[in-house]
PDB file of C-alpha atoms and ligand atoms in Angstrom:
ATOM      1  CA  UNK A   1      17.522  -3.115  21.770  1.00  0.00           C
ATOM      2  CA  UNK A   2      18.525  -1.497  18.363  1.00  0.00           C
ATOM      3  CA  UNK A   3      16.730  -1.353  15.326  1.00  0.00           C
ATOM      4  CA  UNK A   4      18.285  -3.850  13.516  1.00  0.00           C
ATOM      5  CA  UNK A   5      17.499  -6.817  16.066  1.00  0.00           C
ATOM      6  CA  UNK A   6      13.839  -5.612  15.476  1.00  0.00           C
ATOM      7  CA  UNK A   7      14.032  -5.319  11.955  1.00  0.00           C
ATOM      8  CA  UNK A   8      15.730  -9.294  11.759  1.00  0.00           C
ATOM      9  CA  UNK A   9      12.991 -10.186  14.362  1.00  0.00           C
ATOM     10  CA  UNK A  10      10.445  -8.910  12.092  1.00  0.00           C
ATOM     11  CA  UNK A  11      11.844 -10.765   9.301  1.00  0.00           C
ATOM     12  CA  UNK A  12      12.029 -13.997  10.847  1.00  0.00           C
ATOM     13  CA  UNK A  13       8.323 -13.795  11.907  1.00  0.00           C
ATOM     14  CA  UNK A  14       7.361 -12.761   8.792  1.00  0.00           C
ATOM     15  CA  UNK A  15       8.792 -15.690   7.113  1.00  0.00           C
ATOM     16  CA  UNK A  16       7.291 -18.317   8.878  1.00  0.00           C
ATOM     17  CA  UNK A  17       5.726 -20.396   6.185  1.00  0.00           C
ATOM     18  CA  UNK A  18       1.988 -20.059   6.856  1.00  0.00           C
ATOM     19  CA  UNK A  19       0.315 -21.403   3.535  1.00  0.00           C
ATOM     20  CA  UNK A  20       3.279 -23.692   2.605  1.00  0.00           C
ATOM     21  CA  UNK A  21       2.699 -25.718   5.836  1.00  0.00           C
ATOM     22  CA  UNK A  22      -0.980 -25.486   5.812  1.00  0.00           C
ATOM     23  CA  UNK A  23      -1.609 -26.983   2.285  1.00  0.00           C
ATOM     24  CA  UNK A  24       1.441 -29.486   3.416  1.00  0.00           C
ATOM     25  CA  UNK A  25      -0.463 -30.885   6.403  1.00  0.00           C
ATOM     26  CA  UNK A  26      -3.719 -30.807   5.464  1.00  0.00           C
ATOM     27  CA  UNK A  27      -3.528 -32.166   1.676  1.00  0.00           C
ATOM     28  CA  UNK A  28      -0.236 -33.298   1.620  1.00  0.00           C
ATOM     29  CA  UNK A  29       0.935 -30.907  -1.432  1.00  0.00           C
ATOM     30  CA  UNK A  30       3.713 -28.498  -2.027  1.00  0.00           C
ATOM     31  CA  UNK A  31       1.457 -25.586  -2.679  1.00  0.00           C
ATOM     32  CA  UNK A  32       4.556 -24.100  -5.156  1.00  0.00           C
ATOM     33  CA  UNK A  33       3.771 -27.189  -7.546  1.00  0.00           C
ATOM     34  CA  UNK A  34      -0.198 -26.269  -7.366  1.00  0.00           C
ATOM     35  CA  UNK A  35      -2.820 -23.479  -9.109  1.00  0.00           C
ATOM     36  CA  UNK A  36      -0.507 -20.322  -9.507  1.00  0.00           C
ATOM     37  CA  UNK A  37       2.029 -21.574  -7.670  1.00  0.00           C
ATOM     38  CA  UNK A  38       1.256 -18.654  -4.831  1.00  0.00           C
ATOM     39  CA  UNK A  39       2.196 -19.662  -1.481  1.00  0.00           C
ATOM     40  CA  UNK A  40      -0.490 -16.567  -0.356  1.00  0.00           C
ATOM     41  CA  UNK A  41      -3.999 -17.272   0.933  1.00  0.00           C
ATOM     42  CA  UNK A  42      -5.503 -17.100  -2.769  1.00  0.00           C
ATOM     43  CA  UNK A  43      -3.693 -20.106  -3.974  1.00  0.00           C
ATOM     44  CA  UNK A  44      -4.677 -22.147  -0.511  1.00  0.00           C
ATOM     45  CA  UNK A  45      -7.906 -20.952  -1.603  1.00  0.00           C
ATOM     46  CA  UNK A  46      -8.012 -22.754  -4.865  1.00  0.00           C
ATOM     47  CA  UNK A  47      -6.733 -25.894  -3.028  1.00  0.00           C
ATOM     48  CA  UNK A  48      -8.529 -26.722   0.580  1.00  0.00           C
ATOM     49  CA  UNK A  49     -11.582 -24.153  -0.119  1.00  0.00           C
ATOM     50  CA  UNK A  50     -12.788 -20.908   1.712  1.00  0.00           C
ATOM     51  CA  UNK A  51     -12.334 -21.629   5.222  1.00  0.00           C
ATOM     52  CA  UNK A  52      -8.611 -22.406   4.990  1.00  0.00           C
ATOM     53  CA  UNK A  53      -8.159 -19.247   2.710  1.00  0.00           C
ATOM     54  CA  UNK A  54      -9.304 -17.115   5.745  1.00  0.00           C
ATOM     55  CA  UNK A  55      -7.438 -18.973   8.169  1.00  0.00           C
ATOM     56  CA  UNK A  56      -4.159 -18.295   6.250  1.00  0.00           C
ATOM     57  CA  UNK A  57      -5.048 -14.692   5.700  1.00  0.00           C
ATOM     58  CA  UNK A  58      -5.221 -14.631   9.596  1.00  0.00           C
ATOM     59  CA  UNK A  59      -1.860 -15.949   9.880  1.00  0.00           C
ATOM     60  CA  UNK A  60      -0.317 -14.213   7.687  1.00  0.00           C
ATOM     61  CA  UNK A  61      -1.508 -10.470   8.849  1.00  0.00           C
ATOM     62  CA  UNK A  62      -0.341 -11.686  12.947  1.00  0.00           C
ATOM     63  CA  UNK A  63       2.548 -12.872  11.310  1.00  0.00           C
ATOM     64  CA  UNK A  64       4.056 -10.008   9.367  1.00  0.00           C
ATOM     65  CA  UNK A  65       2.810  -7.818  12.631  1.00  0.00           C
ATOM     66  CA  UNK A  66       4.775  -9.813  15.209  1.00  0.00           C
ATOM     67  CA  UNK A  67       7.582  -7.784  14.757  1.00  0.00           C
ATOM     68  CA  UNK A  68       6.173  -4.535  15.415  1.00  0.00           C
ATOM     69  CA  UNK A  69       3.803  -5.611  17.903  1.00  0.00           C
ATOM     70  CA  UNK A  70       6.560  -6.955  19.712  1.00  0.00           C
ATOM     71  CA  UNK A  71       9.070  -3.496  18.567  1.00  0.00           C
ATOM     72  CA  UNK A  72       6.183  -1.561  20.191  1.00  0.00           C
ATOM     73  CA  UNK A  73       5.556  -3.936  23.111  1.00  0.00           C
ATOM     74  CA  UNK A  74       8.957  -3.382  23.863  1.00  0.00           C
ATOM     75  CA  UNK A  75       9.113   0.406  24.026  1.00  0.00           C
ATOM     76  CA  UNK A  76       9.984   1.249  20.673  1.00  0.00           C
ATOM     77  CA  UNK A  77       8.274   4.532  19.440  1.00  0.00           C
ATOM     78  CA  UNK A  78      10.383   5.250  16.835  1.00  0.00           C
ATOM     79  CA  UNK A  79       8.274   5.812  13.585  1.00  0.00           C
ATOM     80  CA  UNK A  80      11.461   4.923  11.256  1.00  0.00           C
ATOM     81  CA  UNK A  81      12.145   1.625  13.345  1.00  0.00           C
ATOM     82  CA  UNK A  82       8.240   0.807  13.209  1.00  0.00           C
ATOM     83  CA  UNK A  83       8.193   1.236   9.773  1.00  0.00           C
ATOM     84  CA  UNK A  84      11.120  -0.752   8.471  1.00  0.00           C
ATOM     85  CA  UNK A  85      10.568  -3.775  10.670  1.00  0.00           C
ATOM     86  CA  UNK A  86       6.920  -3.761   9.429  1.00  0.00           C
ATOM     87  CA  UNK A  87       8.524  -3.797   5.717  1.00  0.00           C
ATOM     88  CA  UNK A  88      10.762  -6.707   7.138  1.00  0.00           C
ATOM     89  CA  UNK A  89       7.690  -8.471   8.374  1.00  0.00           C
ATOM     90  CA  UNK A  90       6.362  -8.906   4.875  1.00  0.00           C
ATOM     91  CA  UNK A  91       9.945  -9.466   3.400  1.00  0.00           C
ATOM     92  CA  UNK A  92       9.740 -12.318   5.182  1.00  0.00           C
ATOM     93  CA  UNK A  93       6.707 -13.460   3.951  1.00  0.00           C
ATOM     94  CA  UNK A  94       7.671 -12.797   0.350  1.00  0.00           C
ATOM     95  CA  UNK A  95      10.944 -13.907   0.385  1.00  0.00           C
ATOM     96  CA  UNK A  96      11.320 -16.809   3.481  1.00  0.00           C
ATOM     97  CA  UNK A  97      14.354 -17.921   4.818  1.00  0.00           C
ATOM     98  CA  UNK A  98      12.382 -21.241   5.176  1.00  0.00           C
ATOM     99  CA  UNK A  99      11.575 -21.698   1.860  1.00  0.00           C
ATOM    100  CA  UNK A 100      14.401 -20.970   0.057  1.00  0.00           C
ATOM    101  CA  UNK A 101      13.670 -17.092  -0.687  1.00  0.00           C
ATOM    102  CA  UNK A 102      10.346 -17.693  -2.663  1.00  0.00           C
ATOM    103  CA  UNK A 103       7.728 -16.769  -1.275  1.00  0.00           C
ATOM    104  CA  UNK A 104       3.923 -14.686  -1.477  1.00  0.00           C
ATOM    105  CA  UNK A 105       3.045 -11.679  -2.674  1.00  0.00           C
ATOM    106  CA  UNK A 106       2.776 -10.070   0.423  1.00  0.00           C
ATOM    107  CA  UNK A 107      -0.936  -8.468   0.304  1.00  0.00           C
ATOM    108  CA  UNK A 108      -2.501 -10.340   3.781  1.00  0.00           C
ATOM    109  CA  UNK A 109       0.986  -9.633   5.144  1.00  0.00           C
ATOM    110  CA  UNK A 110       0.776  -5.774   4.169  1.00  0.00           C
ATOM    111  CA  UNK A 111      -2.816  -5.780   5.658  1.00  0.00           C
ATOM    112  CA  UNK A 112      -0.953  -7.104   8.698  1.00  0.00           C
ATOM    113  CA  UNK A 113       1.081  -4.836   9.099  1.00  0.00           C
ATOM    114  CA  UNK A 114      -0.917  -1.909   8.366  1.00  0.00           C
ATOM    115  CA  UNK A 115      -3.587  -2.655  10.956  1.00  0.00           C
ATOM    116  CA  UNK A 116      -1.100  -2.323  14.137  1.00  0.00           C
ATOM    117  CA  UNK A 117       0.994   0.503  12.084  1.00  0.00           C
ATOM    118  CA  UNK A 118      -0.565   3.482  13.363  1.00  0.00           C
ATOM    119  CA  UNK A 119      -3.111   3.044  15.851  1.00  0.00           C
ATOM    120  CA  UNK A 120      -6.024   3.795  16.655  1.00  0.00           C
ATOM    121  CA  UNK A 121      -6.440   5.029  13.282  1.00  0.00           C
ATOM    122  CA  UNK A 122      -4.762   2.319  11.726  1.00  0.00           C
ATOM    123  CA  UNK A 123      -7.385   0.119  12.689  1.00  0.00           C
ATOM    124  CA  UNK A 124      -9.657   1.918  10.380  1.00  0.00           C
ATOM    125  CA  UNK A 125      -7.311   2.379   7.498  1.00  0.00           C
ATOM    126  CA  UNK A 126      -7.199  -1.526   6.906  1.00  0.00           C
ATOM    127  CA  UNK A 127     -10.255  -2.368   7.223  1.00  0.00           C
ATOM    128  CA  UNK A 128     -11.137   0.589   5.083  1.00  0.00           C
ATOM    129  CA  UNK A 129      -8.979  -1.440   2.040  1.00  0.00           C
ATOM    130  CA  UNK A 130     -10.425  -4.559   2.976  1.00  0.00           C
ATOM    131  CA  UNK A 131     -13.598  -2.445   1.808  1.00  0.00           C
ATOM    132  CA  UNK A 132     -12.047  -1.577  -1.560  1.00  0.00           C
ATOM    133  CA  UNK A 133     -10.566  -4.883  -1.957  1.00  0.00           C
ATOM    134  CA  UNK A 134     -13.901  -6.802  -1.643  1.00  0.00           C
ATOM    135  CA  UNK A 135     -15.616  -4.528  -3.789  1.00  0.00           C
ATOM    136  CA  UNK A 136     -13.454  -4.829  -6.673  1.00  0.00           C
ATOM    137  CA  UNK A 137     -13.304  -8.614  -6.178  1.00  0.00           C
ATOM    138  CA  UNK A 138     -17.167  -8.697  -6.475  1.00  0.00           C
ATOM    139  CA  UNK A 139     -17.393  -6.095  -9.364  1.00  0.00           C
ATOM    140  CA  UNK A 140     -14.393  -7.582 -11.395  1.00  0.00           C
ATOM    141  CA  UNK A 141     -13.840 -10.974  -9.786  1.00  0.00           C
ATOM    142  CA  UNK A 142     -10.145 -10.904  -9.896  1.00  0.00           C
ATOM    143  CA  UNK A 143      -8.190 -11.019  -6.117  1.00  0.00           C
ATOM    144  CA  UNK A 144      -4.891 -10.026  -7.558  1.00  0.00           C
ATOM    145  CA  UNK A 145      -6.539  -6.604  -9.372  1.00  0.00           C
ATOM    146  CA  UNK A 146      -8.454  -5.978  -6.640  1.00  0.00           C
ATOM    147  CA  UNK A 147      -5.404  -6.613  -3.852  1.00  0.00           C
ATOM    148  CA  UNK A 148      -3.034  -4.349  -6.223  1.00  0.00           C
ATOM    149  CA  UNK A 149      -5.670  -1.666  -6.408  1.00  0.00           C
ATOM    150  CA  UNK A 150      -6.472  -1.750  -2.943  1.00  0.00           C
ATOM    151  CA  UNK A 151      -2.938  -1.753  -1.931  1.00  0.00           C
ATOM    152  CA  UNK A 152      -1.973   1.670  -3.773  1.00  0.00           C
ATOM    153  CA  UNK A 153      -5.679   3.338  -2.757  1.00  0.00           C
ATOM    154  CA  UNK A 154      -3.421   2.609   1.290  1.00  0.00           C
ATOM    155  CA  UNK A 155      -1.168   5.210   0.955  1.00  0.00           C
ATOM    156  CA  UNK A 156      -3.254   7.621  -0.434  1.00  0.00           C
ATOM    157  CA  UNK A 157      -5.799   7.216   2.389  1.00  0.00           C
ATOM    158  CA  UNK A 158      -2.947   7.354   4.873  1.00  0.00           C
ATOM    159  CA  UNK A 159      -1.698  10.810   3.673  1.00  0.00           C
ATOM    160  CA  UNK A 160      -5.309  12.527   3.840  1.00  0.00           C
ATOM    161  CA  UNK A 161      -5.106  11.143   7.422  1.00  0.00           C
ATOM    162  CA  UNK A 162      -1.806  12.763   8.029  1.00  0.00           C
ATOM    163  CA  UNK A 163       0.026   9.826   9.005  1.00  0.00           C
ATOM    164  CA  UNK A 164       4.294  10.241   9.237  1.00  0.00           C
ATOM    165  CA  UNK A 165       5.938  10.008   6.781  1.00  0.00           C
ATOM    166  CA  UNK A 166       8.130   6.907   7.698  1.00  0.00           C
ATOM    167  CA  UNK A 167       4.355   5.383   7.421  1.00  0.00           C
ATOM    168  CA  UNK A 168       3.747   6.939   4.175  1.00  0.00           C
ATOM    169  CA  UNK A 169       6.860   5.776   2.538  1.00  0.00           C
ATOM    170  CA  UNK A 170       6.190   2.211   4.329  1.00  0.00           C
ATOM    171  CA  UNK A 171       2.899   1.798   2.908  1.00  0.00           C
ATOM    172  CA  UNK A 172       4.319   3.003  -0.789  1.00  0.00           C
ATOM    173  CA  UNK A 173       6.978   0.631  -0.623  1.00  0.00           C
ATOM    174  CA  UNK A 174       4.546  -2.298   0.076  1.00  0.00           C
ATOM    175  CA  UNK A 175       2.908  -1.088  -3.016  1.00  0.00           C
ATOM    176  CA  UNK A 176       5.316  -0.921  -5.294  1.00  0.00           C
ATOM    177  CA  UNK A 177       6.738  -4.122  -4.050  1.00  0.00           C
ATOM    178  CA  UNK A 178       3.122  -6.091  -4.190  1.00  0.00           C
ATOM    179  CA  UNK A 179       3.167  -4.696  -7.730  1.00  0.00           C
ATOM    180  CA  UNK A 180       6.245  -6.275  -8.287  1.00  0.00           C
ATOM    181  CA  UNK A 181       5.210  -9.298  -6.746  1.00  0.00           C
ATOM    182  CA  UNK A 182       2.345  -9.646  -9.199  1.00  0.00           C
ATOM    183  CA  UNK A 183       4.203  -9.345 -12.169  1.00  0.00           C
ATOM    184  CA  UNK A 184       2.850 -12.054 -14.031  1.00  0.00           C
ATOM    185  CA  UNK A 185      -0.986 -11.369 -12.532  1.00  0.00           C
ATOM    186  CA  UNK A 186      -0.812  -8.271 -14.477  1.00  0.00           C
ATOM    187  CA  UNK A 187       0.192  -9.676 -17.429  1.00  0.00           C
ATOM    188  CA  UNK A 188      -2.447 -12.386 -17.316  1.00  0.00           C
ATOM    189  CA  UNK A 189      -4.560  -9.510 -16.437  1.00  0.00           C
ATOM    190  CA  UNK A 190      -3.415  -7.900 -19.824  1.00  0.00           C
ATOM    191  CA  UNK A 191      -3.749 -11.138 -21.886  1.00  0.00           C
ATOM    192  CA  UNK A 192      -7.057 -11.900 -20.390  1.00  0.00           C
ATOM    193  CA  UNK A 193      -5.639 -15.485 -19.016  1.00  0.00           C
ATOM    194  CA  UNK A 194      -5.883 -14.496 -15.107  1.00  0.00           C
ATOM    195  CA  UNK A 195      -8.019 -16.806 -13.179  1.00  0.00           C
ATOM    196  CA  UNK A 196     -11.513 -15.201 -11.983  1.00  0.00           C
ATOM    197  CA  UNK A 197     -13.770 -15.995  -9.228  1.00  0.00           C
ATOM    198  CA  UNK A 198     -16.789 -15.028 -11.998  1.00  0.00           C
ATOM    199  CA  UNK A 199     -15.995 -17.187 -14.919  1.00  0.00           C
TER     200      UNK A 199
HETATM  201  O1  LIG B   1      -2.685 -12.521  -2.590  1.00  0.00           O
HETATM  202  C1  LIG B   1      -2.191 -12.760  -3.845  1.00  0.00           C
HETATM  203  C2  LIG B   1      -3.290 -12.514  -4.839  1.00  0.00           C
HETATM  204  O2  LIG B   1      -3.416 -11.127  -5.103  1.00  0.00           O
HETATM  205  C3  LIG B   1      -3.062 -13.267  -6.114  1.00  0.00           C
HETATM  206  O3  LIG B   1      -2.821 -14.611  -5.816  1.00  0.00           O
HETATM  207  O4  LIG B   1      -2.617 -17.008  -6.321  1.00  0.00           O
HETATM  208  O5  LIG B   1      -3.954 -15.518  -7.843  1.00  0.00           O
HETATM  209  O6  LIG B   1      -1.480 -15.335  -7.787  1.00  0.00           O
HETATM  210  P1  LIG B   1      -2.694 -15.671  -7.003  1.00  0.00           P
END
């Protein structure tokens, strides 16, 4: 099978509405309408509590990996193919077909993605930002600072380890495109308006 079927595959997967459906069924809201209007884990957070928050983080990494675990599964060693159906995997969860094209902020997706990217060491490298990401959260108390952070320190940690470059450039592009993603965090951030987990 070509790359593009796995790339489209990934998508698809990717864009299966995890947090929409969860806050849906279990509280009967449109999570869009509620808290920062986030479909991510954060925002499901804020709604049904800390239980559901990890649940949706859960679904949302296996769901942005499907495609490459599936790619791989398949036969596909290609490094280029990997890399830009994992990047499809959390377009998909940032932008879902399902949902009219607005979607998360793809930082459970990334970690996803980045734990079946590379293995075995890829298996280290994400847990290694979940690290960084729960450190900041407890030192500064804001997820989307410490998710943006954490998401840039991925690349760099990657290259040290030598990882290809399709992999390097992958895990860049998630950056930039989480960064993107959290436009207006960082300017609430800025204006000292974002919502913290220590006021
Ligand atoms: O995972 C997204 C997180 O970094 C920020 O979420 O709901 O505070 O915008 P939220």
């Amino acid at each position: 099978m070509n790359s593009l079927f796995w790339i489209i595959f990934g998508y698809l997967a990717g864009s299966f509405p995890t947090g929409y459906l969860a806050a849906r069924a279990v509280k009967g809201v449109d999570i869009r309408t509620f808290g920062s209007g986030n479909v991510g884990a954060t925002n499901v957070g804020r709604l049904m509590g800390k239980k559901w928050a990890v649940a949706v983080t859960l679904a949302d990494m296996i769901k942005a990996s499907v495609g490459i675990l599936c790619a791989r599964a398949a036969g596909v060693d290609d490094s280029w193919t990997i890399a830009f159906t994992g990047f499809s995997g959390v377009c998909g969860h940032n932008f879902p077909l399902w949902l009219g094209f607005r979607g998360g902020k793809g930082v459970a997706s990334t970690y996803g993605v980045v734990f079946f990217l590379h293995p075995p060491i890829s298996f280290f490298l994400a847990p290694a930002g979940g690290i960084i990401w729960f450190a900041l959260l407890k030192l500064k108390g804001y997820v989307s600072l410490a998710s943006l952070i954490s998401l840039w320190c991925l690349p760099v940690i990657a290259a040290l380890l030598s990882f290809p470059l399709p992999f390097l450039l992958l895990l860049t592009s998630l950056a930039v495109l989480s960064t993107v993603r959290h436009r207006e965090n960082i300017l609430r951030l800025f204006e000292g308006k974002e919502s913290s987990f220590k006021k």
